[in-house]
Short mmCIF file of C-alpha atoms and ligand atoms in Angstrom, two decimals:
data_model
loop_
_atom_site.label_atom_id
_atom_site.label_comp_id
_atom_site.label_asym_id
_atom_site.label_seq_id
_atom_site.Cartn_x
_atom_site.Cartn_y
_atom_site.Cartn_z
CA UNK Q 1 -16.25 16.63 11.17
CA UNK Q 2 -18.84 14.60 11.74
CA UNK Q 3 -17.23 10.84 11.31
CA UNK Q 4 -14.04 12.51 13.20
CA UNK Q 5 -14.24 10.21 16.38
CA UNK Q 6 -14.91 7.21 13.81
CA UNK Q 7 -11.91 8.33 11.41
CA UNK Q 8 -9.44 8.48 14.54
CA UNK Q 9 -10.61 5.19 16.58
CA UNK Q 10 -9.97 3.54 12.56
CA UNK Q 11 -6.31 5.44 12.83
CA UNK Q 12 -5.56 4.35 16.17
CA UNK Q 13 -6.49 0.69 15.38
CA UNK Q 14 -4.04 0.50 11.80
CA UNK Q 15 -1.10 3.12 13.07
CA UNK Q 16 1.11 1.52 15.78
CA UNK Q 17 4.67 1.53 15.99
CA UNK Q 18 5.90 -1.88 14.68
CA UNK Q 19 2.82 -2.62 12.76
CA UNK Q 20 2.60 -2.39 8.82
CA UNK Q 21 -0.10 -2.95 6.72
CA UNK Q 22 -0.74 -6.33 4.25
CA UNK Q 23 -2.00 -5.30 0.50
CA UNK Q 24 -3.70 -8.54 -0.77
CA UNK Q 25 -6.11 -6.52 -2.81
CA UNK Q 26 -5.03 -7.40 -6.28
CA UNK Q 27 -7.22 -6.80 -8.82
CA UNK Q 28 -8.36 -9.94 -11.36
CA UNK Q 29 -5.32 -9.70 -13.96
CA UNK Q 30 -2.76 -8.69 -11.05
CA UNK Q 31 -3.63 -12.07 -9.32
CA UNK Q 32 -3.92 -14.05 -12.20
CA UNK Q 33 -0.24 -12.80 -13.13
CA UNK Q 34 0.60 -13.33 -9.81
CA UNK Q 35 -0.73 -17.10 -9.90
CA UNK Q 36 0.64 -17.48 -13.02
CA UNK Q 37 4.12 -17.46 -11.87
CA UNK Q 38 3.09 -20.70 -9.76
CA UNK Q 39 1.41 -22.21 -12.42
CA UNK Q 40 -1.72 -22.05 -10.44
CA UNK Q 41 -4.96 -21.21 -12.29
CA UNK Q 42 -7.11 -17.89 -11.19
CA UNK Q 43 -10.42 -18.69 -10.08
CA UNK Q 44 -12.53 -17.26 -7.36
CA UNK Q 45 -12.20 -19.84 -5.32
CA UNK Q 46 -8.27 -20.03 -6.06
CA UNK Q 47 -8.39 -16.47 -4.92
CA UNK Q 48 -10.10 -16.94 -2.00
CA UNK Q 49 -8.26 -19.80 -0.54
CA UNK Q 50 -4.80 -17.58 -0.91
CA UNK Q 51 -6.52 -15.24 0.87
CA UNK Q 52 -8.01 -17.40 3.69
CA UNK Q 53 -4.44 -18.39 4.19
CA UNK Q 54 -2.98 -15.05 4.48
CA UNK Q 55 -5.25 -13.96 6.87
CA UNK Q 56 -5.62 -16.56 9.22
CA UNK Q 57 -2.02 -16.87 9.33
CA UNK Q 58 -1.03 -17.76 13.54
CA UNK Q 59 0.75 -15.06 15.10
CA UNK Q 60 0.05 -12.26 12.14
CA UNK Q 61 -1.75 -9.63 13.96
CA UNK Q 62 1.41 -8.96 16.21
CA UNK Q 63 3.06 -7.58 12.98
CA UNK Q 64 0.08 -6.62 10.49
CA UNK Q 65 -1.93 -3.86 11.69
CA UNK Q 66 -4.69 -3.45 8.51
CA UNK Q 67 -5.44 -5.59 5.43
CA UNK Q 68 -6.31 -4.07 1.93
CA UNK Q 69 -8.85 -6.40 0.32
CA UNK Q 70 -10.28 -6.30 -2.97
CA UNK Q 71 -14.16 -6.03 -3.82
CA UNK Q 72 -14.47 -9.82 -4.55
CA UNK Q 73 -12.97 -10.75 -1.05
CA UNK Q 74 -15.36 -8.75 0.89
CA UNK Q 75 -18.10 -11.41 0.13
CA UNK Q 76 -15.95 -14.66 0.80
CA UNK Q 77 -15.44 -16.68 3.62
CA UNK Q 78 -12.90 -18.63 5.23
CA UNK Q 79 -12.71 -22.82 5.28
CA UNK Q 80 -13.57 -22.25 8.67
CA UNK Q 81 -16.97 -20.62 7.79
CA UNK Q 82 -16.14 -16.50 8.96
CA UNK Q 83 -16.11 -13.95 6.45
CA UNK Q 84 -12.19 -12.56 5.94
CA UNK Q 85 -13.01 -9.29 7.49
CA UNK Q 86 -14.61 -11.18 10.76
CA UNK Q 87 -10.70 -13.85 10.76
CA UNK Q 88 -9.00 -10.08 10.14
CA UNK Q 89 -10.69 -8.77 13.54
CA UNK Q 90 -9.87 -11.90 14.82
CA UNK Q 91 -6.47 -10.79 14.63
CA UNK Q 92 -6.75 -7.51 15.85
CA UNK Q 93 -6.13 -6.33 11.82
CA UNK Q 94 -8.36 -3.61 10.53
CA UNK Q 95 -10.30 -4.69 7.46
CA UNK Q 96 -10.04 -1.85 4.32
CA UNK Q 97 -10.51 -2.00 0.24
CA UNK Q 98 -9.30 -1.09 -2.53
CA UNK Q 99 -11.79 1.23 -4.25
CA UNK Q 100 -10.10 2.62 -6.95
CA UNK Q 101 -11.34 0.91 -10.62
CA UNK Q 102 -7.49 1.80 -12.26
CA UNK Q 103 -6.20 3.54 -14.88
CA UNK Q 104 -6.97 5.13 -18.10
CA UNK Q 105 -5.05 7.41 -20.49
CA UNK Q 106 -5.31 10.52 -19.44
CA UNK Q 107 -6.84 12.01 -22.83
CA UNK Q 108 -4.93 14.53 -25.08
CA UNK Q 109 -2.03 14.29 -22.19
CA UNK Q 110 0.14 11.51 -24.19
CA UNK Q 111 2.26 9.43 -21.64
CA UNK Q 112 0.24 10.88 -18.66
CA UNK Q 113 -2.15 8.21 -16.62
CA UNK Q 114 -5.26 9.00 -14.87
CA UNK Q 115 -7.13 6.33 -12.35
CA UNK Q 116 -11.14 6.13 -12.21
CA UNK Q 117 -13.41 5.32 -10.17
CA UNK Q 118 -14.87 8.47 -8.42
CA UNK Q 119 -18.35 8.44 -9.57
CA UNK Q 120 -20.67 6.89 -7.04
CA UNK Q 121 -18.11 6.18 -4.84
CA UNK Q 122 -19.72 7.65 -1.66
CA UNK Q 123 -22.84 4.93 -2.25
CA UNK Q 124 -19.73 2.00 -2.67
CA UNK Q 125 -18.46 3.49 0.55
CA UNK Q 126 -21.69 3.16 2.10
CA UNK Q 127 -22.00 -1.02 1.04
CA UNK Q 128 -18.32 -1.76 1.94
CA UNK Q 129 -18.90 -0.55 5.55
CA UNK Q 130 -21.60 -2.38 5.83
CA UNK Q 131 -19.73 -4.85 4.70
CA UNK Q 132 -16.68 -4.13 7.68
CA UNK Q 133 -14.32 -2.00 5.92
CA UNK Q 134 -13.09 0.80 7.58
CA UNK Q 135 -10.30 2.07 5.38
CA UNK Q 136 -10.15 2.64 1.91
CA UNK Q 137 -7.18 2.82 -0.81
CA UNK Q 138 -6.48 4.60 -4.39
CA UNK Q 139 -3.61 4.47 -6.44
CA UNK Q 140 -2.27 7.24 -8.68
CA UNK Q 141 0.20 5.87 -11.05
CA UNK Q 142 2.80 8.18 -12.34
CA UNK Q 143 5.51 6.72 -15.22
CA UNK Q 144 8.86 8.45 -16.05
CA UNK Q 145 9.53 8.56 -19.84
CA UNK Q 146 11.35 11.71 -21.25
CA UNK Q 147 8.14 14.02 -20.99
CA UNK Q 148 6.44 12.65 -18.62
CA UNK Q 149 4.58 12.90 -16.08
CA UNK Q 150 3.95 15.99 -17.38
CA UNK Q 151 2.40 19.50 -14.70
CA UNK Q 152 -0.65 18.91 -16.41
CA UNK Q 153 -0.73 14.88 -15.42
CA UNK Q 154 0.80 15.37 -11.97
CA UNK Q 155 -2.07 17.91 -11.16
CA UNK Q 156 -4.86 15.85 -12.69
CA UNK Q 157 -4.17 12.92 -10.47
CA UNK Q 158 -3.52 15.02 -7.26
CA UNK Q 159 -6.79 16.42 -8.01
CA UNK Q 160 -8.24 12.66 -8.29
CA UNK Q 161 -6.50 11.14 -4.93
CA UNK Q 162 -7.99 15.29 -2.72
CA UNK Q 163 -11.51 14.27 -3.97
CA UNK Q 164 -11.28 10.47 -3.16
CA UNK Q 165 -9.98 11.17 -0.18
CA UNK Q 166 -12.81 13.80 0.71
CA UNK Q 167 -15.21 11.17 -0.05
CA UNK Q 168 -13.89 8.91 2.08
CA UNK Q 169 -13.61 11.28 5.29
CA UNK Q 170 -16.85 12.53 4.90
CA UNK Q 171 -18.29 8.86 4.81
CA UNK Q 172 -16.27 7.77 8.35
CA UNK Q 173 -13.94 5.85 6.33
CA UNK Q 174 -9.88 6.43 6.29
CA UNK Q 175 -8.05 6.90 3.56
CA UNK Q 176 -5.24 5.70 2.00
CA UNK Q 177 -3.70 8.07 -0.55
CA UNK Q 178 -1.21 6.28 -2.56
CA UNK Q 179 0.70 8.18 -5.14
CA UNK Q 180 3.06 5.67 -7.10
CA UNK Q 181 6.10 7.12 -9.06
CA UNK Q 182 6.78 4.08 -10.86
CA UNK Q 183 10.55 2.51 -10.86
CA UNK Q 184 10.55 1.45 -14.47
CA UNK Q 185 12.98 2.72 -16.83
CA UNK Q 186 17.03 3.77 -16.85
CA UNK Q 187 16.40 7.16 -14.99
CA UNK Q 188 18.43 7.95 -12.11
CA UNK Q 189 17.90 8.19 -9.03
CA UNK Q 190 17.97 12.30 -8.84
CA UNK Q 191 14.99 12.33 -11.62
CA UNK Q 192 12.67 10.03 -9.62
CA UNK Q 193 13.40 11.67 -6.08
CA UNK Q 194 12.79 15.35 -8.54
CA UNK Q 195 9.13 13.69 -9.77
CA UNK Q 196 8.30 12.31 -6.60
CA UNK Q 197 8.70 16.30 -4.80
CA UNK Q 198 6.38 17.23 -7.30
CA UNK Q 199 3.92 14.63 -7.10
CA UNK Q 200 3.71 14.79 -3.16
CA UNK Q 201 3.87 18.62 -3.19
CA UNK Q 202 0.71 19.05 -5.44
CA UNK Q 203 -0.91 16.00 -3.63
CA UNK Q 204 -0.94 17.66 -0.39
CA UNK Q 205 -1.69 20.99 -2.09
CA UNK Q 206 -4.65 19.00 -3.37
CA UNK Q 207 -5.52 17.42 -0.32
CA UNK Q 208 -5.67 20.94 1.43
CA UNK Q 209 -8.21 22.70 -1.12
CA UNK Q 210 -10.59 19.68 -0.79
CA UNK Q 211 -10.38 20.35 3.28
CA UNK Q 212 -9.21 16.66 4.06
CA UNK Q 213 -8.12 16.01 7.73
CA UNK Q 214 -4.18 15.01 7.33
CA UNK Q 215 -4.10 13.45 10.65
CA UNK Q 216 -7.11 11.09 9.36
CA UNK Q 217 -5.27 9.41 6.63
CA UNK Q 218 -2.35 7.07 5.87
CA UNK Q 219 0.10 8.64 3.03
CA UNK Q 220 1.42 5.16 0.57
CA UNK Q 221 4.07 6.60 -1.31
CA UNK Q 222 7.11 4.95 -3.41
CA UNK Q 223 9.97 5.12 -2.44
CA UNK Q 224 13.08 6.93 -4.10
CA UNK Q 225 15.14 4.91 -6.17
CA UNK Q 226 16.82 4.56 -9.43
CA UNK Q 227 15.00 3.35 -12.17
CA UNK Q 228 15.30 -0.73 -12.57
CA UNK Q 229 17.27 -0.28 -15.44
CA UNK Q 230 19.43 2.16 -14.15
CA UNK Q 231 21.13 0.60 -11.18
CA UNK Q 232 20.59 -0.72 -7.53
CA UNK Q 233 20.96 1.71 -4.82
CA UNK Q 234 22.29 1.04 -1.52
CA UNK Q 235 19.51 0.51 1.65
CA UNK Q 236 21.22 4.01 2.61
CA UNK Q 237 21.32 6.05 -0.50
CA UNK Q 238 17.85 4.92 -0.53
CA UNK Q 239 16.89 6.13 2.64
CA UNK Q 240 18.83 9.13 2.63
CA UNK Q 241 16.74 10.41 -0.71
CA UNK Q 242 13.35 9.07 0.46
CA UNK Q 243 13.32 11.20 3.71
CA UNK Q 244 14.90 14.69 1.84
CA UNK Q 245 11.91 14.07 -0.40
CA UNK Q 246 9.58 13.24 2.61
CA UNK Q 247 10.45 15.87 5.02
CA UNK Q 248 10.30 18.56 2.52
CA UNK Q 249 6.80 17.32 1.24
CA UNK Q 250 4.64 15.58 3.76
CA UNK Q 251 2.92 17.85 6.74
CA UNK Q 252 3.92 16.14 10.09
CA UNK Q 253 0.07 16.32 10.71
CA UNK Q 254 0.03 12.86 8.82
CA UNK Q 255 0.21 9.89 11.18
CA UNK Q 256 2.06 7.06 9.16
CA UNK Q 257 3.85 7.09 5.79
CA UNK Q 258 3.30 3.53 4.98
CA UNK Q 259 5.46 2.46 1.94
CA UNK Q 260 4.54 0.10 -1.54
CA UNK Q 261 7.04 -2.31 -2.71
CA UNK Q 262 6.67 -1.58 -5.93
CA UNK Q 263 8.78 -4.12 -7.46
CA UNK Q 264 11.44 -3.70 -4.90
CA UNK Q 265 12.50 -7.76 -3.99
CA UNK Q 266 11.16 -8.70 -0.45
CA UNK Q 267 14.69 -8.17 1.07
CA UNK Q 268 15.74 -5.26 -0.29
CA UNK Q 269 11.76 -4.23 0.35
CA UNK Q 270 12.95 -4.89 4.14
CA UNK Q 271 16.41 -3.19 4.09
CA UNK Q 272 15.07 0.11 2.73
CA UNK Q 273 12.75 0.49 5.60
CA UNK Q 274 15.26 -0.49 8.26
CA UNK Q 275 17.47 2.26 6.90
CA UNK Q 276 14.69 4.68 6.68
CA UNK Q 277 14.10 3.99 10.44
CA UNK Q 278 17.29 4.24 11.48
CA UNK Q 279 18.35 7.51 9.80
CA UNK Q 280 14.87 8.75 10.91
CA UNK Q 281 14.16 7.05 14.08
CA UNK Q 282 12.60 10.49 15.74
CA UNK Q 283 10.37 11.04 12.24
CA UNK Q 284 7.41 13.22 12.53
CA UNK Q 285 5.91 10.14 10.97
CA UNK Q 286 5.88 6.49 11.54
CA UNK Q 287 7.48 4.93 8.76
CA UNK Q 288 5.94 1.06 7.41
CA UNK Q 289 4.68 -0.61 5.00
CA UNK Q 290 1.60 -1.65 3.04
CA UNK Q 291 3.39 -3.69 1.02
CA UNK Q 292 1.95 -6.37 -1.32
CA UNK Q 293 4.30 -8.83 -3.27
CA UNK Q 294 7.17 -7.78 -0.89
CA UNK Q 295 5.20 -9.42 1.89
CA UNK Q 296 3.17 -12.34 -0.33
CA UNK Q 297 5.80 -13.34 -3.05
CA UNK Q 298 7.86 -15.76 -0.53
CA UNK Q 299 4.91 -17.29 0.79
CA UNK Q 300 3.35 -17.58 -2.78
CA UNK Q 301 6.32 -19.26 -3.57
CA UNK Q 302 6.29 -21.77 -0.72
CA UNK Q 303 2.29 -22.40 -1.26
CA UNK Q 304 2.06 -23.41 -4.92
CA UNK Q 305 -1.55 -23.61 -4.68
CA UNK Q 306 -1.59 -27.09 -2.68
CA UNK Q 307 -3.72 -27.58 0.91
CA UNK Q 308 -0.48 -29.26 2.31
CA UNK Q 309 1.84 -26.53 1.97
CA UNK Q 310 -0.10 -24.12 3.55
CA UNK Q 311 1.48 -24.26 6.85
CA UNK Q 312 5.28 -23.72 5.03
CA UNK Q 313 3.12 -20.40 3.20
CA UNK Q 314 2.08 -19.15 6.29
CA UNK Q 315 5.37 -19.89 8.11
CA UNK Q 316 6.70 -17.43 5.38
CA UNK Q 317 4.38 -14.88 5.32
CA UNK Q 318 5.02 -13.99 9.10
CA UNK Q 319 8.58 -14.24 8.70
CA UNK Q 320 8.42 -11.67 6.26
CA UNK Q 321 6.17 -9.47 8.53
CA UNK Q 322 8.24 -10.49 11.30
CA UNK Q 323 11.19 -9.06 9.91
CA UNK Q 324 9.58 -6.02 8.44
CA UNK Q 325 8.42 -5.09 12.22
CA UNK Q 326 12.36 -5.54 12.92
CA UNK Q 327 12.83 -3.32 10.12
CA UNK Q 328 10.66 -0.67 11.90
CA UNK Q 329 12.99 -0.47 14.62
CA UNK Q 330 15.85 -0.34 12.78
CA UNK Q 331 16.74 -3.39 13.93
CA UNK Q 332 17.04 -5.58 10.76
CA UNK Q 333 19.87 -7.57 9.69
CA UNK Q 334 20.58 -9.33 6.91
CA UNK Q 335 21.42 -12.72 8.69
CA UNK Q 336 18.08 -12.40 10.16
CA UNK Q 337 17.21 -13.70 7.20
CA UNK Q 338 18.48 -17.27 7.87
CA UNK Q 339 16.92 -17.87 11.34
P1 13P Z 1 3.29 -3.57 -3.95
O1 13P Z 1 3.86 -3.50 -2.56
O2 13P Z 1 3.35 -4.92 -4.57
O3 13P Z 1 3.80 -2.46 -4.82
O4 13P Z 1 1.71 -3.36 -3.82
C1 13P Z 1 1.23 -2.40 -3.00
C2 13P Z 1 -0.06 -1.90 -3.54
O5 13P Z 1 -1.08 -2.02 -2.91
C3 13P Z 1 -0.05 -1.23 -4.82
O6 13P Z 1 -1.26 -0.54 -4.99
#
């Protein structure tokens, strides 16, 4: 492949044992929800001060490995005059972007959702790295209702993530492929670990027709829970389910399975993958994170959109990433999180 010595330099910056990845590449209405909760108003420059201060947080790079950025970000710069991808480098943290344009219906599938985004991606691809990404992400989102996702849905979107993915690689840029089973609704946790087999089985079915290089990408998957309605799972069950799924799906060709929050609370966010290391801590895989609000919403919290608690933010952020890295040991505990 021609971009191969490109795609595995990018791999061996972003995949290192104790090093996760930061998502901070919400799109306009995800931040302004976000922000919302603070009672801080979205603007760009709102948006770009939260993400100045994520990034140059002191000490981050030891625990943050790549940062997923969104479109708007690629063009700001910090208070301190560098653009965010030059204070990422700065920190040893591998700028990428989110370059999916998120989801649609998929037509005459009812219940089945289908992301966008593919046409002229290669030329995007092309601007971003000029820009100093060298990663990209997309996000398949998959919901469980009673007929739903349906084959037909779960194929569709594999198909979506193979030819992404293919773009990517053939432009020297990594990809992340992140297929999200969602953890809304009152199923249990034996119908989401059932949907998630199927969704990573016909992803990496997809991913091998459209001749993508496994060990050049990052998988983001969910992991398996019960739905929030249903019940909360021990760090264990969780674990336990999450690697049956994983070990019958995902080729050990694939460097790092790098997990989304998705709405899990930043602790349990952290317990989950300290019990996923510890039952697994020989995995094919390396197994972190690329989480977003399980790694922001503390910090959030302690910023509240004001100049003078930035400090207390990023004092919070790299806890949180502190204790994730922990986590990918195996060596997490709970009262770590009074210290
Ligand atoms: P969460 O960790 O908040 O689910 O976000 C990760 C992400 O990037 C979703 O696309």
């Amino acid at each position: 492949m021609e971009y191969s010595t490109e795609l595995e330099s990018t791999i061996n910056d972003m995949v290192q044992k104790g090093r996760g990845i930061l998502a901070a590449d919400e799109s306009a209405p995800t931040i302004a929800k976000r922000f919302d909760a603070i009672s801080v108003q979205s603007t760009e420059e709102s948006r770009r001060s939260w993400r100045d201060l994520l990034i140059t947080t002191p000490g981050l790079g030891e625990y943050i490995s790549g940062i997923i950025l969104f479109e708007e970000t690629l063009t700001q710069n910090t208070d301190a005059g560098k653009t965010i991808q030059e204070a990422a480098w700065a920190q040893k943290i591998v700028p990428g972007i989110k370059v999916d344009k998120g989801t649609i219906p998929l037509a005459l599938s009812p219940g089945d959702l289908i992301t966008q985004g593919l046409d002229g991606l290669a030329e995007r691809l092309r601007d971003y790295k000029q820009q100093g990404a060298r990663f990209a992400k997309w996000r398949e989102v998959y919901n469980i209702d009673k007929h739903t996702p349906t084959k037909h849905g779960i194929e569709a979107n594999a198909e979506m993530l193979a030819r992404y993915a293919a773009v990517c690689q053939a432009e020297g840029i990594v990809p992340i492929v992140e297929p999200e089973v969602l953890m809304d609704g009152d199923h249990d946790i034996v119908h989401h670990a059932e949907v998630t087999e199927a969704v990573q089985h016909a992803v990496f079915d997809a991913l091998h027709r459209h001749h993508v290089t496994l060990e050049l990408m990052i998988l983001k998957p969910n992991m398996v829970l019960p739905g929030k309605d249903c019940r909360r799972a021990e760090p264990d069950e969780v674990a336990e389910a999450t690697l049956k799924i994983l070990r019958r799906t995902v080729p050990v060709a694939v460097p790092s399975i790098n997990f989304l929050s998705g709405g899990q609370g930043p602790e349990e966010a952290t317990a989950n993958l300290n019990a996923l290391n510890q039952q697994a801590p020989d995995a094919p895989w390396k197994l972190s994170i690329s989480y977003g609000r399980a790694l922001q919403q503390t910090a959030l919290q302690a910023w509240q959109g004001k100049t003078e608690n930035i400090s207390a933010a990023q004092q919070a952020l790299l806890k949180r990433a502190r204790l994730n890295h922990s986590a990918m040991f195996g060596g997490y505990k709970m009262a770590m999180e009074n210290s």
